[in-house]
Amino acid sequence: MGYRTWRWTSNLSLVLLNRTLVRIIIPVTAVSAAMYAGAHEYGLFSLVDWPLWLEVLLAVIAFDLAIYLQHVMFHAVPLFWRLHMVHHADLDLDVTTGLRFHTLEILLSTLIKLSAVLVIGSPVMAVVVFEVLLNATSMFNHSNIKLPEQFDRLLRWFVVTPDMHRVHHSVIHREINSNFGFNLPWWDYLLGTYLPQPQEGHELMKIGVRTFTDERQVERLPGMLLLPFQHTESASMKKGYTSESQSGEKQL
């Protein structure tokens, strides 16, 4: 098989493996957790009696903030970065990247999501709406669609665009630690993690993880599953930028 076929096969095989194991290990879904919270009056929304449309809107925004904070945490904590690194190690970027996450990260993310549903106590409709939005926007902003520059600039006020998120997949540390949003871009603007463009431009920027460039390791399913247990650059990420990223930062 060619490189692209291997890559797509491995990414989609990982998705299938993840969904199978999650259903076996954590049989509770976010929707069923929301139903349980509503029946037992758990969560913050059980304390108020607002119109359904307002509760759904606020809950979706709250879930999006939770996903943003989780994403930041997965970059900041070295142990979590080892898992999340599998997503970033993809040497190319398309819709399959938006579904490619290590199995242990998916299991951890599922537990965090279930906890968020119980704490927020959101309506079931809010969970359904957010799940649909998150999956759709994740595939959209990981796609290799090229939008007209002016349209992209306008659209990224409301949703994370492919160009905006592509910066996050750069090998340069300052760029990989920016643009954490998957759905709404507002948290990056408000919390200072927004970076409009890569320093090398979209045509020349390098995608992936600097220390992992062997496609047999990062684009084949066995290597992807073992990647968190290999030597990583999480320590250097925590200390700061490499000399290359430092010199690039001075040019900005």
Coordinates of N, CA and C in Angstrom, one line a residue:
M1 N 0.8 -1.2 0.0 CA 0.0 0.0 0.0 C 0.9 1.3 0.0
G2 N 0.4 2.3 -0.6 CA 1.1 3.6 -0.6 C 1.0 4.3 0.7
Y3 N 1.7 5.4 0.8 CA 1.7 6.1 2.1 C 0.4 6.6 2.5
R4 N -0.4 7.2 1.6 CA -1.7 7.7 1.9 C -2.6 6.6 2.3
T5 N -2.6 5.5 1.7 CA -3.5 4.4 2.0 C -3.1 3.8 3.4
W6 N -1.8 3.7 3.7 CA -1.4 3.2 5.0 C -1.9 4.2 6.1
R7 N -1.8 5.5 5.8 CA -2.1 6.5 6.8 C -3.6 6.5 7.1
W8 N -4.4 6.5 6.0 CA -5.9 6.5 6.2 C -6.3 5.2 6.9
T9 N -5.8 4.1 6.5 CA -6.1 2.8 7.1 C -5.8 2.8 8.6
S10 N -4.6 3.3 8.9 CA -4.2 3.3 10.3 C -5.1 4.3 11.2
N11 N -5.3 5.5 10.7 CA -6.1 6.4 11.4 C -7.5 5.9 11.6
L12 N -8.1 5.4 10.6 CA -9.5 4.9 10.7 C -9.6 3.6 11.6
S13 N -8.5 2.8 11.5 CA -8.5 1.6 12.3 C -8.4 2.0 13.8
L14 N -7.7 3.0 14.1 CA -7.6 3.5 15.5 C -8.9 4.0 16.0
V15 N -9.7 4.7 15.1 CA -11.0 5.2 15.4 C -11.9 4.0 15.8
L16 N -11.9 2.9 15.0 CA -12.7 1.7 15.2 C -12.3 1.1 16.5
L17 N -11.0 0.9 16.8 CA -10.5 0.3 18.0 C -11.0 1.1 19.2
N18 N -10.9 2.5 19.1 CA -11.3 3.3 20.2 C -12.8 3.2 20.6
R19 N -13.6 3.2 19.5 CA -15.1 3.2 19.8 C -15.5 1.8 20.3
T20 N -14.8 0.8 19.9 CA -15.1 -0.5 20.4 C -14.8 -0.7 21.9
L21 N -13.6 -0.2 22.2 CA -13.1 -0.4 23.6 C -13.8 0.6 24.6
V22 N -14.2 1.8 24.1 CA -14.9 2.7 24.9 C -16.3 2.1 25.3
R23 N -17.0 1.5 24.3 CA -18.3 0.9 24.6 C -18.2 -0.3 25.5
I24 N -17.0 -1.0 25.5 CA -16.9 -2.1 26.4 C -16.5 -1.7 27.8
I25 N -15.5 -0.7 27.9 CA -15.0 -0.3 29.2 C -15.9 0.7 29.9
I26 N -16.4 1.6 29.1 CA -17.2 2.7 29.6 C -18.6 2.7 28.9
P27 N -19.5 1.8 29.3 CA -20.7 1.7 28.5 C -21.7 2.8 28.7
V28 N -21.4 3.8 29.5 CA -22.3 4.9 29.8 C -22.0 6.0 28.7
T29 N -23.0 6.5 28.1 CA -22.8 7.6 27.1 C -23.1 8.9 27.7
A30 N -22.7 10.0 27.1 CA -22.9 11.4 27.6 C -24.4 11.6 27.7
V31 N -25.2 11.1 26.7 CA -26.6 11.3 26.7 C -27.3 10.6 27.9
S32 N -26.9 9.4 28.2 CA -27.4 8.7 29.3 C -27.0 9.3 30.6
A33 N -25.8 9.9 30.7 CA -25.4 10.6 31.9 C -26.3 11.9 32.1
A34 N -26.6 12.6 31.0 CA -27.5 13.7 31.1 C -28.9 13.3 31.5
M35 N -29.4 12.2 31.0 CA -30.7 11.7 31.5 C -30.7 11.4 33.0
Y36 N -29.6 10.8 33.4 CA -29.4 10.4 34.8 C -29.4 11.7 35.7
A37 N -28.6 12.7 35.2 CA -28.5 13.9 36.0 C -29.8 14.6 36.1
G38 N -30.6 14.6 35.0 CA -31.9 15.3 35.0 C -32.9 14.6 35.9
A39 N -32.8 13.2 35.9 CA -33.8 12.5 36.7 C -33.5 12.6 38.2
H40 N -32.2 12.8 38.5 CA -31.9 12.9 40.0 C -31.5 14.4 40.4
E41 N -31.8 15.3 39.5 CA -31.5 16.7 39.7 C -30.1 17.0 40.2
Y42 N -29.2 16.5 39.4 CA -27.8 16.7 39.7 C -27.3 17.9 38.8
G43 N -26.3 18.6 39.2 CA -25.6 19.6 38.4 C -26.2 21.0 38.6
L44 N -25.4 21.9 38.0 CA -25.7 23.4 38.2 C -27.1 23.8 37.6
F45 N -27.4 23.2 36.5 CA -28.7 23.6 35.9 C -29.9 23.1 36.6
S46 N -29.7 22.2 37.6 CA -30.9 21.8 38.4 C -31.2 22.8 39.4
L47 N -30.3 23.8 39.6 CA -30.6 24.9 40.5 C -31.4 26.1 39.9
V48 N -31.6 26.0 38.6 CA -32.3 27.1 38.0 C -33.4 26.6 37.2
D49 N -34.3 27.5 36.8 CA -35.5 27.1 36.0 C -35.6 28.1 34.8
W50 N -34.6 28.0 33.9 CA -34.6 28.8 32.7 C -35.3 28.2 31.6
P51 N -35.6 29.0 30.5 CA -36.2 28.4 29.3 C -35.2 27.3 28.7
L52 N -35.7 26.3 28.1 CA -34.9 25.2 27.6 C -33.9 25.8 26.6
W53 N -34.3 26.7 25.7 CA -33.4 27.2 24.6 C -32.2 27.9 25.3
L54 N -32.4 28.6 26.4 CA -31.3 29.3 27.1 C -30.4 28.3 27.8
E55 N -30.9 27.3 28.4 CA -30.1 26.2 29.1 C -29.3 25.5 28.0
V56 N -29.9 25.2 26.9 CA -29.1 24.4 25.9 C -28.0 25.3 25.4
L57 N -28.2 26.6 25.1 CA -27.2 27.5 24.6 C -26.1 27.6 25.6
L58 N -26.4 27.9 26.8 CA -25.4 28.0 27.9 C -24.6 26.7 28.1
A59 N -25.3 25.6 28.1 CA -24.6 24.3 28.3 C -23.7 24.0 27.2
V60 N -24.0 24.3 26.0 CA -23.1 24.0 24.8 C -21.9 24.9 25.0
I61 N -22.1 26.2 25.3 CA -20.9 27.1 25.5 C -20.0 26.5 26.7
A62 N -20.7 26.1 27.8 CA -19.9 25.6 28.9 C -19.1 24.3 28.5
F63 N -19.7 23.4 27.8 CA -19.0 22.2 27.3 C -17.9 22.6 26.4
D64 N -18.0 23.6 25.6 CA -16.9 24.0 24.7 C -15.8 24.5 25.5
L65 N -16.1 25.3 26.5 CA -15.0 25.8 27.4 C -14.3 24.6 28.1
A66 N -15.1 23.6 28.5 CA -14.5 22.5 29.2 C -13.5 21.7 28.3
I67 N -13.9 21.6 27.0 CA -13.1 20.9 26.0 C -11.8 21.7 25.8
Y68 N -11.9 23.1 25.7 CA -10.8 23.9 25.5 C -9.8 23.7 26.7
L69 N -10.3 23.8 27.9 CA -9.4 23.6 29.1 C -8.8 22.2 29.1
Q70 N -9.5 21.2 28.8 CA -9.0 19.9 28.7 C -7.8 19.8 27.7
H71 N -8.0 20.5 26.5 CA -7.0 20.5 25.5 C -5.7 21.1 26.0
V72 N -5.9 22.3 26.7 CA -4.7 23.0 27.3 C -4.0 22.1 28.3
M73 N -4.8 21.4 29.1 CA -4.2 20.5 30.1 C -3.5 19.3 29.5
F74 N -4.0 18.8 28.3 CA -3.3 17.7 27.7 C -2.0 18.2 27.1
H75 N -1.8 19.4 26.8 CA -0.5 19.9 26.4 C 0.4 20.3 27.6
A76 N -0.2 20.8 28.7 CA 0.6 21.3 29.8 C 1.2 20.2 30.7
V77 N 0.5 19.1 30.8 CA 0.9 18.0 31.7 C 1.6 16.9 30.9
P78 N 2.9 16.7 31.2 CA 3.7 15.8 30.4 C 3.1 14.4 30.2
L79 N 2.5 13.8 31.2 CA 1.9 12.5 31.1 C 0.7 12.5 30.1
F80 N -0.1 13.5 30.1 CA -1.2 13.6 29.2 C -0.7 14.0 27.8
W81 N 0.4 14.7 27.7 CA 1.0 15.1 26.4 C 1.4 13.8 25.7
R82 N 1.9 12.9 26.4 CA 2.4 11.6 25.8 C 1.2 10.9 25.0
L83 N 0.1 11.0 25.6 CA -1.1 10.4 24.9 C -1.6 11.3 23.8
H84 N -1.7 12.6 24.0 CA -2.2 13.5 23.0 C -1.3 13.7 21.8
M85 N 0.0 13.4 22.1 CA 1.0 13.5 21.0 C 0.7 12.7 19.8
V86 N 0.0 11.6 20.0 CA -0.4 10.7 18.9 C -1.2 11.5 17.9
H87 N -2.1 12.3 18.4 CA -2.9 13.2 17.5 C -2.0 14.1 16.7
H88 N -1.0 14.7 17.3 CA -0.1 15.7 16.7 C 0.9 15.0 15.8
A89 N 1.3 13.8 16.0 CA 2.4 13.2 15.3 C 2.0 12.8 13.9
D90 N 0.7 13.0 13.5 CA 0.3 12.8 12.1 C 1.1 13.7 11.2
L91 N 1.7 13.1 10.2 CA 2.6 13.9 9.3 C 1.8 14.7 8.2
D92 N 0.6 14.4 8.1 CA -0.3 15.2 7.2 C -1.5 15.6 8.0
L93 N -2.4 16.4 7.4 CA -3.5 16.9 8.1 C -4.7 16.8 7.1
D94 N -5.8 16.1 7.6 CA -7.0 16.0 6.9 C -8.1 15.5 7.9
V95 N -9.3 15.2 7.4 CA -10.4 14.9 8.3 C -10.1 13.7 9.2
T96 N -9.2 12.8 8.7 CA -8.9 11.6 9.5 C -8.1 12.0 10.8
T97 N -7.3 13.1 10.6 CA -6.6 13.6 11.8 C -7.5 14.0 12.9
G98 N -8.6 14.6 12.6 CA -9.6 15.0 13.6 C -10.2 13.9 14.3
L99 N -10.0 12.6 13.9 CA -10.6 11.5 14.6 C -9.5 10.6 15.2
R100 N -8.2 11.0 15.0 CA -7.1 10.2 15.4 C -6.6 10.6 16.8
F101 N -6.9 9.8 17.8 CA -6.5 10.0 19.2 C -6.1 8.6 19.8
H102 N -5.1 8.7 20.7 CA -4.7 7.4 21.3 C -5.9 6.9 22.1
T103 N -6.0 5.5 22.2 CA -7.0 4.9 23.0 C -7.1 5.3 24.4
L104 N -6.0 5.5 25.1 CA -6.0 5.9 26.5 C -6.5 7.3 26.6
E105 N -6.2 8.2 25.6 CA -6.7 9.6 25.7 C -8.2 9.6 25.5
I106 N -8.7 8.7 24.6 CA -10.1 8.7 24.4 C -10.9 8.2 25.6
L107 N -10.3 7.2 26.3 CA -10.9 6.7 27.5 C -10.9 7.8 28.6
L108 N -9.8 8.5 28.7 CA -9.7 9.6 29.7 C -10.6 10.8 29.4
S109 N -10.7 11.1 28.1 CA -11.6 12.2 27.6 C -13.0 11.8 27.9
T110 N -13.4 10.6 27.7 CA -14.7 10.1 28.0 C -15.1 10.3 29.4
L111 N -14.2 10.0 30.3 CA -14.5 10.1 31.8 C -14.6 11.6 32.1
I112 N -13.8 12.4 31.5 CA -13.9 13.9 31.8 C -15.2 14.4 31.2
K113 N -15.6 14.0 30.1 CA -16.9 14.5 29.5 C -18.0 14.0 30.3
L114 N -18.0 12.8 30.8 CA -19.1 12.3 31.7 C -19.2 13.1 33.0
S115 N -18.0 13.5 33.5 CA -18.0 14.3 34.7 C -18.5 15.7 34.5
A116 N -18.2 16.2 33.3 CA -18.7 17.6 33.0 C -20.2 17.6 32.8
V117 N -20.7 16.5 32.2 CA -22.2 16.4 32.0 C -22.9 16.4 33.4
L118 N -22.3 15.6 34.3 CA -22.9 15.5 35.7 C -22.8 16.8 36.5
V119 N -21.7 17.5 36.3 CA -21.4 18.7 37.1 C -22.3 19.8 36.5
I120 N -22.4 19.9 35.2 CA -23.2 21.0 34.6 C -24.7 20.6 34.7
G121 N -25.1 19.4 34.6 CA -26.5 19.0 34.7 C -27.3 19.5 33.6
S122 N -26.7 19.4 32.4 CA -27.3 20.0 31.2 C -28.5 19.2 30.7
P123 N -29.4 19.9 29.9 CA -30.5 19.1 29.3 C -29.9 18.1 28.3
V124 N -30.6 17.0 28.0 CA -30.1 16.0 27.1 C -29.9 16.6 25.7
M125 N -30.8 17.5 25.3 CA -30.7 18.2 24.0 C -29.3 18.9 23.8
A126 N -28.8 19.5 24.9 CA -27.6 20.2 24.8 C -26.4 19.3 24.6
V127 N -26.5 18.1 25.2 CA -25.4 17.1 25.0 C -25.4 16.6 23.5
V128 N -26.6 16.4 23.0 CA -26.7 15.9 21.6 C -26.2 17.0 20.6
V129 N -26.6 18.2 20.9 CA -26.2 19.3 20.0 C -24.7 19.5 20.1
F130 N -24.1 19.4 21.3 CA -22.7 19.6 21.4 C -21.9 18.5 20.8
E131 N -22.4 17.3 20.9 CA -21.7 16.1 20.3 C -21.6 16.2 18.8
V132 N -22.8 16.6 18.2 CA -22.8 16.8 16.8 C -21.9 17.9 16.3
L133 N -21.9 19.1 17.0 CA -21.1 20.2 16.7 C -19.6 19.9 16.8
L134 N -19.3 19.2 17.9 CA -17.8 18.9 18.2 C -17.3 18.0 17.1
N135 N -18.0 17.0 16.7 CA -17.5 16.0 15.7 C -17.5 16.7 14.4
A136 N -18.5 17.5 14.0 CA -18.5 18.2 12.7 C -17.4 19.2 12.6
T137 N -17.2 20.0 13.6 CA -16.2 21.1 13.6 C -14.8 20.5 13.7
S138 N -14.6 19.4 14.4 CA -13.3 18.8 14.5 C -12.8 18.3 13.1
M139 N -13.7 17.7 12.4 CA -13.4 17.2 11.0 C -13.2 18.4 10.1
F140 N -14.0 19.4 10.3 CA -13.9 20.6 9.4 C -12.6 21.3 9.6
N141 N -12.2 21.6 10.9 CA -11.0 22.4 11.1 C -9.7 21.6 10.9
H142 N -9.8 20.2 10.8 CA -8.7 19.4 10.5 C -8.6 19.1 9.0
S143 N -9.6 19.6 8.2 CA -9.6 19.3 6.8 C -8.5 20.2 6.1
N144 N -8.2 19.8 4.9 CA -7.3 20.5 4.1 C -8.0 21.5 3.1
I145 N -9.2 21.9 3.5 CA -9.9 22.9 2.7 C -9.2 24.3 2.7
K146 N -9.1 24.9 1.6 CA -8.5 26.2 1.6 C -9.6 27.3 1.3
L147 N -9.8 28.0 2.4 CA -10.9 29.1 2.2 C -10.3 30.4 1.8
P148 N -11.0 31.2 1.1 CA -10.5 32.5 0.7 C -10.1 33.3 2.0
E149 N -9.1 34.1 1.9 CA -8.5 34.7 3.1 C -9.5 35.6 3.8
Q150 N -10.2 36.4 3.1 CA -11.2 37.3 3.7 C -12.3 36.6 4.4
F151 N -12.8 35.5 3.7 CA -13.8 34.7 4.3 C -13.4 34.0 5.5
D152 N -12.1 33.5 5.5 CA -11.5 32.8 6.7 C -11.4 33.8 7.8
R153 N -11.0 35.0 7.6 CA -10.8 36.0 8.6 C -12.2 36.3 9.3
L154 N -13.2 36.3 8.5 CA -14.6 36.6 9.0 C -15.1 35.4 9.8
L155 N -14.9 34.2 9.2 CA -15.5 33.0 9.8 C -14.9 32.6 11.1
R156 N -13.6 32.9 11.3 CA -12.9 32.5 12.5 C -13.3 33.4 13.7
W157 N -14.2 34.3 13.5 CA -14.9 35.0 14.7 C -15.9 34.1 15.3
F158 N -16.4 33.1 14.5 CA -17.5 32.3 15.0 C -17.2 30.8 15.1
V159 N -16.2 30.3 14.4 CA -15.9 28.9 14.4 C -14.4 28.8 14.1
V160 N -13.8 27.8 14.6 CA -12.3 27.5 14.3 C -12.2 27.0 12.8
T161 N -11.5 27.7 12.1 CA -11.3 27.4 10.6 C -10.1 26.5 10.4
P162 N -10.0 25.8 9.3 CA -8.9 24.9 9.0 C -7.5 25.7 9.1
D163 N -7.4 26.9 8.6 CA -6.1 27.6 8.7 C -5.8 28.0 10.1
M164 N -6.8 28.3 10.9 CA -6.6 28.7 12.3 C -6.1 27.5 13.1
H165 N -6.7 26.3 12.9 CA -6.3 25.1 13.6 C -5.0 24.5 13.1
R166 N -4.7 24.7 11.8 CA -3.5 24.1 11.3 C -2.3 24.7 12.0
V167 N -2.3 25.9 12.4 CA -1.2 26.5 13.2 C -0.9 25.7 14.4
H168 N -1.9 25.1 15.0 CA -1.8 24.3 16.2 C -1.0 23.0 16.0
H169 N -1.0 22.6 14.7 CA -0.3 21.3 14.4 C 1.1 21.5 13.9
S170 N 1.7 22.7 14.0 CA 3.0 23.0 13.7 C 4.0 22.3 14.6
V171 N 5.2 22.1 14.1 CA 6.3 21.5 15.0 C 6.9 22.6 15.9
I172 N 6.7 23.8 15.7 CA 7.2 24.9 16.5 C 6.4 25.0 17.8
H173 N 7.1 25.0 18.9 CA 6.4 25.0 20.2 C 5.4 26.1 20.5
R174 N 5.8 27.3 20.1 CA 4.9 28.4 20.3 C 3.6 28.3 19.6
E175 N 3.7 27.7 18.4 CA 2.5 27.5 17.5 C 1.7 26.3 18.0
I176 N 2.4 25.2 18.4 CA 1.6 24.0 18.9 C 0.9 24.3 20.2
N177 N 1.4 25.3 20.9 CA 0.7 25.7 22.1 C -0.1 27.0 21.9
S178 N -0.8 27.0 20.8 CA -1.8 28.1 20.5 C -3.0 27.5 19.8
N179 N -4.0 28.3 19.7 CA -5.2 27.9 19.0 C -5.8 26.5 19.4
F180 N -6.1 26.4 20.7 CA -6.6 25.2 21.3 C -8.0 24.8 21.0
G181 N -8.8 25.8 20.5 CA -10.2 25.6 20.3 C -10.5 24.6 19.2
F182 N -11.5 23.8 19.4 CA -12.0 22.9 18.4 C -13.2 23.4 17.7
N183 N -14.1 24.1 18.4 CA -15.4 24.5 17.9 C -15.4 26.0 17.9
L184 N -15.6 26.6 19.1 CA -15.6 28.1 19.2 C -14.2 28.6 19.4
P185 N -13.9 29.7 18.7 CA -12.5 30.3 18.8 C -12.4 31.3 19.9
W186 N -13.5 31.6 20.6 CA -13.5 32.7 21.6 C -12.5 32.5 22.7
W187 N -12.4 31.3 23.2 CA -11.5 31.0 24.3 C -10.1 31.4 24.0
D188 N -9.6 31.1 22.8 CA -8.3 31.5 22.4 C -8.1 33.0 22.4
Y189 N -9.1 33.7 22.0 CA -9.0 35.2 22.0 C -9.0 35.7 23.4
L190 N -9.9 35.2 24.2 CA -10.0 35.7 25.6 C -8.9 35.4 26.5
L191 N -8.3 34.2 26.3 CA -7.3 33.7 27.2 C -5.9 33.7 26.7
G192 N -5.7 34.4 25.6 CA -4.4 34.8 25.1 C -3.6 33.6 24.4
T193 N -4.3 32.7 23.9 CA -3.7 31.6 23.2 C -3.9 31.6 21.7
Y194 N -4.4 32.7 21.2 CA -4.6 32.8 19.7 C -3.4 33.3 19.0
L195 N -3.1 32.6 17.9 CA -2.0 33.0 17.0 C -2.6 32.9 15.6
P196 N -2.6 34.1 14.9 CA -3.3 34.1 13.6 C -2.7 33.3 12.5
Q197 N -1.4 33.3 12.4 CA -0.7 32.6 11.3 C 0.6 32.0 11.7
P198 N 1.0 30.9 11.0 CA 2.3 30.3 11.4 C 3.4 31.2 10.8
Q199 N 4.6 31.2 11.5 CA 5.7 32.1 11.1 C 6.2 31.7 9.7
E200 N 6.2 30.5 9.3 CA 6.7 30.1 8.0 C 5.6 30.1 6.9
G201 N 4.4 30.5 7.3 CA 3.3 30.5 6.3 C 2.8 29.1 6.1
H202 N 1.5 29.0 5.7 CA 0.9 27.7 5.6 C 1.5 26.7 4.6
E203 N 2.1 27.3 3.6 CA 2.7 26.5 2.5 C 4.0 25.8 3.0
L204 N 4.8 26.5 3.8 CA 6.1 26.0 4.2 C 6.1 25.4 5.6
M205 N 5.1 25.6 6.4 CA 5.1 25.1 7.8 C 5.2 23.6 7.9
K206 N 5.9 23.1 8.9 CA 6.1 21.7 9.1 C 5.0 21.2 10.1
I207 N 4.4 20.1 9.8 CA 3.3 19.6 10.6 C 3.8 18.3 11.3
G208 N 3.5 18.1 12.6 CA 3.8 16.9 13.3 C 4.5 17.2 14.6
V209 N 5.3 16.2 15.1 CA 6.1 16.4 16.3 C 7.5 16.2 15.9
R210 N 8.3 17.2 16.3 CA 9.7 17.3 15.8 C 10.5 16.0 16.0
T211 N 10.3 15.3 17.1 CA 11.1 14.1 17.4 C 10.6 12.8 16.8
F212 N 9.5 12.9 16.1 CA 8.9 11.7 15.5 C 8.6 12.0 14.0
T213 N 9.5 11.5 13.1 CA 9.3 11.7 11.7 C 9.2 10.5 10.8
D214 N 9.4 9.3 11.5 CA 9.4 8.0 10.8 C 8.0 7.6 10.5
E215 N 7.5 7.6 9.3 CA 6.1 7.3 9.0 C 5.7 5.9 9.5
R216 N 6.7 4.9 9.5 CA 6.3 3.6 10.0 C 6.0 3.6 11.5
Q217 N 6.5 4.7 12.2 CA 6.2 4.8 13.6 C 5.0 5.6 13.9
V218 N 4.7 6.6 13.1 CA 3.6 7.5 13.4 C 2.4 7.4 12.5
E219 N 2.6 6.6 11.4 CA 1.4 6.4 10.5 C 1.0 4.9 10.4
R220 N 1.5 4.1 11.2 CA 1.1 2.6 11.3 C 0.5 2.4 12.7
L221 N -0.6 1.7 12.7 CA -1.3 1.5 14.0 C -0.5 1.0 15.1
P222 N 0.4 -0.1 15.0 CA 1.2 -0.5 16.1 C 2.1 0.6 16.7
G223 N 2.7 1.3 15.8 CA 3.6 2.4 16.2 C 2.8 3.5 16.9
M224 N 1.6 3.8 16.4 CA 0.8 4.9 17.0 C 0.4 4.5 18.4
L225 N 0.1 3.2 18.7 CA -0.3 2.8 20.0 C 0.9 2.8 21.0
L226 N 2.1 2.6 20.4 CA 3.3 2.5 21.3 C 3.9 3.9 21.5
L227 N 3.5 4.9 20.7 CA 4.2 6.2 20.7 C 4.3 6.8 22.1
P228 N 3.2 6.8 22.9 CA 3.3 7.4 24.2 C 4.4 6.9 25.1
F229 N 4.9 5.7 24.8 CA 5.9 5.0 25.6 C 7.3 5.2 25.1
Q230 N 7.4 6.0 24.0 CA 8.7 6.3 23.5 C 9.2 7.6 24.1
H231 N 10.5 8.0 23.8 CA 11.0 9.2 24.3 C 10.3 10.4 23.7
T232 N 9.8 11.4 24.4 CA 9.1 12.5 23.9 C 9.8 13.8 24.2
E233 N 9.3 14.9 23.6 CA 9.9 16.2 23.8 C 9.1 17.0 24.8
S234 N 8.3 16.3 25.7 CA 7.4 17.0 26.6 C 8.2 17.9 27.5
A235 N 9.4 17.4 28.0 CA 10.2 18.2 28.9 C 10.7 19.5 28.3
S236 N 11.1 19.5 27.0 CA 11.5 20.7 26.3 C 10.4 21.6 26.1
M237 N 9.2 21.0 25.8 CA 8.0 21.9 25.7 C 7.7 22.6 26.9
K238 N 7.9 22.0 28.1 CA 7.6 22.6 29.4 C 8.6 23.7 29.7
K239 N 9.9 23.5 29.3 CA 10.9 24.5 29.6 C 10.8 25.7 28.7
G240 N 10.4 25.5 27.4 CA 10.3 26.6 26.5 C 10.5 26.2 25.1
Y241 N 10.9 27.1 24.2 CA 11.0 26.8 22.8 C 12.4 26.3 22.5
T242 N 12.5 25.7 21.4 CA 13.8 25.3 20.8 C 14.5 26.5 20.2
S243 N 15.8 26.4 19.9 CA 16.4 27.6 19.3 C 15.8 28.0 18.0
E244 N 15.2 27.0 17.3 CA 14.6 27.4 16.0 C 13.3 28.2 16.2
S245 N 12.5 27.8 17.2 CA 11.3 28.5 17.5 C 11.6 29.8 18.1
Q246 N 12.7 29.9 18.9 CA 13.0 31.2 19.5 C 13.4 32.2 18.4
S247 N 14.2 31.8 17.5 CA 14.7 32.7 16.4 C 13.5 33.1 15.6
G248 N 12.5 32.1 15.4 CA 11.3 32.4 14.6 C 10.5 33.4 15.3
E249 N 10.4 33.3 16.7 CA 9.6 34.2 17.4 C 10.1 35.6 17.3
K250 N 11.4 35.8 17.2 CA 11.9 37.2 17.1 C 11.5 37.8 15.8
Q251 N 11.2 37.0 14.8 CA 10.8 37.5 13.5 C 9.4 38.0 13.4
L252 N 8.6 37.6 14.4 CA 7.2 37.9 14.4 C 6.9 39.4 14.7

